Coordinates of C-alpha atoms in Angstrom, one line a residue:
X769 CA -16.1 10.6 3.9
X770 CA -18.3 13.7 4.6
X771 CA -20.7 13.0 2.1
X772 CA -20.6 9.0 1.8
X773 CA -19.8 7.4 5.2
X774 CA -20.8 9.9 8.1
X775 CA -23.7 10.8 7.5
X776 CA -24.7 7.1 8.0
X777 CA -22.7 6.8 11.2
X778 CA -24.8 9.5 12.8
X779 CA -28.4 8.9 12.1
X780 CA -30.4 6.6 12.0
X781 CA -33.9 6.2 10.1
X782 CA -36.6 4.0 11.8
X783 CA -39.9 3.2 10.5
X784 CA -43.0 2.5 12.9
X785 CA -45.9 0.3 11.4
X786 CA -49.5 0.3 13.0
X787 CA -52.9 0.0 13.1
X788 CA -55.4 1.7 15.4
X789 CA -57.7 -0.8 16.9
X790 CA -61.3 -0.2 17.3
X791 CA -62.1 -1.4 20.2
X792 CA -59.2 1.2 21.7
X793 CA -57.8 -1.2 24.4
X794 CA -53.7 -1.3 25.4
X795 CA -51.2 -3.6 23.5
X796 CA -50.0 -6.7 25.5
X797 CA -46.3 -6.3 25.6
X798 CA -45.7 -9.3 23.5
X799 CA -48.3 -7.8 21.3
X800 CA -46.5 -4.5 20.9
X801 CA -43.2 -6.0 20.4
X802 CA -44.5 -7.8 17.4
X803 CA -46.2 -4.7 15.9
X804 CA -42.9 -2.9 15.9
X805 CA -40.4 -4.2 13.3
X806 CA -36.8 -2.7 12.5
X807 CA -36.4 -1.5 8.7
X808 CA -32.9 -2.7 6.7
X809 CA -30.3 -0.3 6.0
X810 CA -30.5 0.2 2.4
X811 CA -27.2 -1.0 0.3
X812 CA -25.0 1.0 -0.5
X813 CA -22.0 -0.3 -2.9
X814 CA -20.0 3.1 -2.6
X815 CA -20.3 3.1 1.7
X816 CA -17.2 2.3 2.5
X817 CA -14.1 1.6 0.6
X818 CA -12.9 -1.9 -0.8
X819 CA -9.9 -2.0 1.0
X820 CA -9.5 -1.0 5.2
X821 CA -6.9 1.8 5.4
X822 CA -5.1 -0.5 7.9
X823 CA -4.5 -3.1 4.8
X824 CA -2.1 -0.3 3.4
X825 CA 1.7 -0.4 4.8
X826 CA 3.8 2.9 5.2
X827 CA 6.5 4.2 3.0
X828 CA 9.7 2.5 4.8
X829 CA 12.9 3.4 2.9
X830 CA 16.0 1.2 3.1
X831 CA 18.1 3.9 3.6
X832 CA 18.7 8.0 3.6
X833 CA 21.7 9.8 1.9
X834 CA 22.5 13.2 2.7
X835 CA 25.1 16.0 2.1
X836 CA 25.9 18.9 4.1
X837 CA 25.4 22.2 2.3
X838 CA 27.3 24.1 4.2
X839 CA 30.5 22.0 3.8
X840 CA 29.5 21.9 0.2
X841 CA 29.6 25.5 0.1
X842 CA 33.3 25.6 1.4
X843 CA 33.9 22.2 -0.7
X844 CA 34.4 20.0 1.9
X845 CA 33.7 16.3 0.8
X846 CA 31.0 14.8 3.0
X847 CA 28.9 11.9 2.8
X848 CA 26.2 10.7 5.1
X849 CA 24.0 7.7 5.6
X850 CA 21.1 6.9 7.5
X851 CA 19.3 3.4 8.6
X852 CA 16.1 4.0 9.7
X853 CA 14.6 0.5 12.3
X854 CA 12.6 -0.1 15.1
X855 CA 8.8 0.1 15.9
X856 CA 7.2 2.4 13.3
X857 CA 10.9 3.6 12.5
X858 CA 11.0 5.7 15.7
X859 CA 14.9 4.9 15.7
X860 CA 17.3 5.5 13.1
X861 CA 21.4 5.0 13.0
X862 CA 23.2 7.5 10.9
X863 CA 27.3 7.3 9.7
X864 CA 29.2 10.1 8.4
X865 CA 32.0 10.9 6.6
X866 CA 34.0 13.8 5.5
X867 CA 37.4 15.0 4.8
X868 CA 38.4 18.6 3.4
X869 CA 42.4 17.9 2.1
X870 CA 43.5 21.6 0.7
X871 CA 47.4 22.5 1.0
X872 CA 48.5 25.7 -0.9
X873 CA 51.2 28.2 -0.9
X874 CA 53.7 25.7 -1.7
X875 CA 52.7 24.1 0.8
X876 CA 53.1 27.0 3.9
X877 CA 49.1 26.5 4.5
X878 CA 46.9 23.7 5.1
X879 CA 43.0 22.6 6.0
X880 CA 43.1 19.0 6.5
X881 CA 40.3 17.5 8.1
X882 CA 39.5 13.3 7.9
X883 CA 36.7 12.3 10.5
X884 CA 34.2 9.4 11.1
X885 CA 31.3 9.4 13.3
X886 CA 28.1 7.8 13.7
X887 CA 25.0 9.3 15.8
X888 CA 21.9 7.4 17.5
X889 CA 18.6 9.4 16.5
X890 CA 15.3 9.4 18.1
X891 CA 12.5 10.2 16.0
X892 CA 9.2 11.8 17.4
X893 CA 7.0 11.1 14.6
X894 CA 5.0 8.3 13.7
X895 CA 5.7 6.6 10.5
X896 CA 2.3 4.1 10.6
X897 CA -0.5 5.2 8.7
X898 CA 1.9 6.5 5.8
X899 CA 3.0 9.3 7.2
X900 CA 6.5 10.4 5.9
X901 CA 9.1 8.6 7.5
X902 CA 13.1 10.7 9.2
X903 CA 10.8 13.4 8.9
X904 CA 9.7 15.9 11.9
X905 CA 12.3 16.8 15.2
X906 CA 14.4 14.4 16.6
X907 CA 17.4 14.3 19.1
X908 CA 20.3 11.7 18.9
X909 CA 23.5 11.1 20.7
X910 CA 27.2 11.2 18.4
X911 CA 30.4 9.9 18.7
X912 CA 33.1 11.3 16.2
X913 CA 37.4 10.5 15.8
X914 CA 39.5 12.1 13.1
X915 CA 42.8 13.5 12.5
X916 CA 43.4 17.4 11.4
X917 CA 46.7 19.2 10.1
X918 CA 45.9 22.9 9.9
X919 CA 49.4 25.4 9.2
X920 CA 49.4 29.0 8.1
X921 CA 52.1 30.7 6.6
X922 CA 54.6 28.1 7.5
X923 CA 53.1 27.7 11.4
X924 CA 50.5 24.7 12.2
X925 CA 49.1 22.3 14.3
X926 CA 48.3 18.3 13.7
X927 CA 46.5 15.7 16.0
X928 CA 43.7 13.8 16.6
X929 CA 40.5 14.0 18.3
X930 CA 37.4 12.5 20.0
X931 CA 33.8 14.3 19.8
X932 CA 30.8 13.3 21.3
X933 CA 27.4 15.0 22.5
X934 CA 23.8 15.7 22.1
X935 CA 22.1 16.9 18.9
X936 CA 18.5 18.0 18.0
X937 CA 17.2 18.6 14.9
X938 CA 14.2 18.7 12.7
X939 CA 13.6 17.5 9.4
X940 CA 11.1 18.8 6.4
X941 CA 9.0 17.1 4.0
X942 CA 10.3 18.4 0.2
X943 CA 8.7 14.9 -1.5
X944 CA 8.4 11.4 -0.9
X945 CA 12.1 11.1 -1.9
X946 CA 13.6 14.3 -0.5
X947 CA 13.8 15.7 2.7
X948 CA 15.3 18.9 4.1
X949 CA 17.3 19.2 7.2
X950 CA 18.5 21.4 9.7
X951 CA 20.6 20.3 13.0
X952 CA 22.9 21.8 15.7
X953 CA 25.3 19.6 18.1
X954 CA 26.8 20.2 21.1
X955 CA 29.1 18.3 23.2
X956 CA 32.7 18.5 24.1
X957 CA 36.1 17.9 22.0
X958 CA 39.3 16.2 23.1
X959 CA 42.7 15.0 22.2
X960 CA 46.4 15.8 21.5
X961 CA 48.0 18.6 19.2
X962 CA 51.2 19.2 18.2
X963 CA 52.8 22.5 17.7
X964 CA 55.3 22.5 14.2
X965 CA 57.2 25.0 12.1
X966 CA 57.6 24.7 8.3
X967 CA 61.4 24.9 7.0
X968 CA 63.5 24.6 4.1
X969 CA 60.7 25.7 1.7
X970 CA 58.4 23.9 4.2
X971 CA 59.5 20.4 3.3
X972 CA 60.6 19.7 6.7
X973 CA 58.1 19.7 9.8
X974 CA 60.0 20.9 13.1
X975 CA 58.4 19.6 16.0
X976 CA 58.1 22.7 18.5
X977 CA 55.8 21.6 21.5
X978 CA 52.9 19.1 21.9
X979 CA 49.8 19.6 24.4
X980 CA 46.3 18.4 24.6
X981 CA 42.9 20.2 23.2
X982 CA 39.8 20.3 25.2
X983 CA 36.5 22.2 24.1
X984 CA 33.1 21.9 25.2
X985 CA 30.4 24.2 23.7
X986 CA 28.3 23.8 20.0
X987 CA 30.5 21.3 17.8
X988 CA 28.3 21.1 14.9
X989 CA 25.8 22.5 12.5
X990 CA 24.3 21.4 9.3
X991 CA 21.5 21.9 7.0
X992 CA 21.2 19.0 4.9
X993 CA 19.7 17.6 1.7
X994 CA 18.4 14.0 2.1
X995 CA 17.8 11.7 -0.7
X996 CA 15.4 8.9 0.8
X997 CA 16.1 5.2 -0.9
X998 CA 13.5 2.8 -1.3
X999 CA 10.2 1.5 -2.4
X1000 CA 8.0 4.3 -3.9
X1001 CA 4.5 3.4 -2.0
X1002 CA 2.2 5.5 -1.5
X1003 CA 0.5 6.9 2.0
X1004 CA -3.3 5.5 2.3
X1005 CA -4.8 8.9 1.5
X1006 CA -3.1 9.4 -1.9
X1007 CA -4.7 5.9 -3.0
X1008 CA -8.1 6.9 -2.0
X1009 CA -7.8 10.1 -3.7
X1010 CA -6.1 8.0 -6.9
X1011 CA -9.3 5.7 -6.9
X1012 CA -12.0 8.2 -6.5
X1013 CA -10.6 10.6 -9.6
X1014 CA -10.5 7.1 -11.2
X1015 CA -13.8 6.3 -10.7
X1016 CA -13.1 3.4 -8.2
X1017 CA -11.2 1.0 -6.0
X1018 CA -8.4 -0.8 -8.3

């Protein structure tokens, strides 16, 4: 563009034809306006490119699939997915999954975690013009149930909960098909809980007392890998690039 398109766009080259008369006396207006005449731009095949940049639509996955590395790291099972929509994919609807299901010591201790949520996200960067799409910060409103039993050494709690709140996040480009993300939540958590002993060997749950949980603070963090799904179309600027090492517009 520096070298083929704006140097055209700001100068221009005039050429003024004329002939001194002898007799010396002024131009008639008519006159001069007929002496002057505009030169043609010269043609250039190479100007501008075949195709607009506006012709060229932006890399819209179907969906995103993620995992949470820290719950990998403490091999929690988690699954996530992500619909991106709206006007230039500003919007996008993400589910998740995950469920960490250990007992050991014969039973005497426990992490069991099963929850569902889904979270609203607002995306602040533009997706037109190829730009990478559930990429950049965003902020989004959750909504999570799930059910917990966690016991140690023969002394627990079960029950079930309700989360929601407010998360913000931001979201780096690794390639067209991998992004890397990082988010924090924070909200409040409630529901009931039930107090219980383990006896005879654990194989019996005593009911002790039951009561009600209520936390509000940071719920959640995550740093995740994203697997973007779709089409692999590349942004405007590759394909220029593409043609020119090529020799041309394909």
């Amino acid at each position: 563009m520096l070298k083929e398109i704006l140097p055209y766009l700001r100068h221009s080259d005039y050429r003024i034809d004329y002939t001194l008369r002898s007799d010396m006396r002024r131009f008639e207006e008519e006159e001069a306006r007929k002496a002057i005449t505009m030169p043609r731009m010269p043609q250039r095949d190479t100007l501008l490119p075949t195709a607009p940049l506006l012709q060229f639509q932006p890399y819209k996955p179907i969906l995103a699939l993620k995992t949470n590395l820290l719950f990998d790291l403490a091999l929690c099972a988690n699954v996530e997915v992500e619909v991106p929509f709206g006007h230039e994919q500003k919007y996008s609807l993400m589910a998740e999954y995950w469920t960490p299901w250990y007992v050991w010591q014969h039973n005497s201790r426990a992490f069991e975690f099963q929850a569902f949520g889904f979270e609203l996200r607002r995306w602040f960067r533009s997706c037109r013009k190829g730009l990478p799409p559930l990429s950049g910060p965003f902020v989004g409103a959750y909504y999570a149930n799930g059910k917990y039993d966690l016991e140690w050494n023969g002394e627990g709690n079960q029950g079930e909960f309700n989360s929601a709140g407010l998360t913000w996040g931001y979201s780096w480009v690794l390639n067209r098909h991998l992004n890397l993300e990082a988010s924090i939540s924070a909200g409040a958590v409630w529901g009931p809980r039930r107090h219980y002993t383990g006896e005879y060997d654990n194989t019996h749950l005593i009911w002790r007392y039951t009561g009600s949980t209520f936390y509000a603070g940071p719920t959640k963090a995550k740093i995740s890998l994203v697997w973007l799904v779709g089409p692999t179309v590349k942004p405007p600027y590759a394909r220029l690039r593409a043609n020119n090492r090529k020799g041309g517009a394909q």
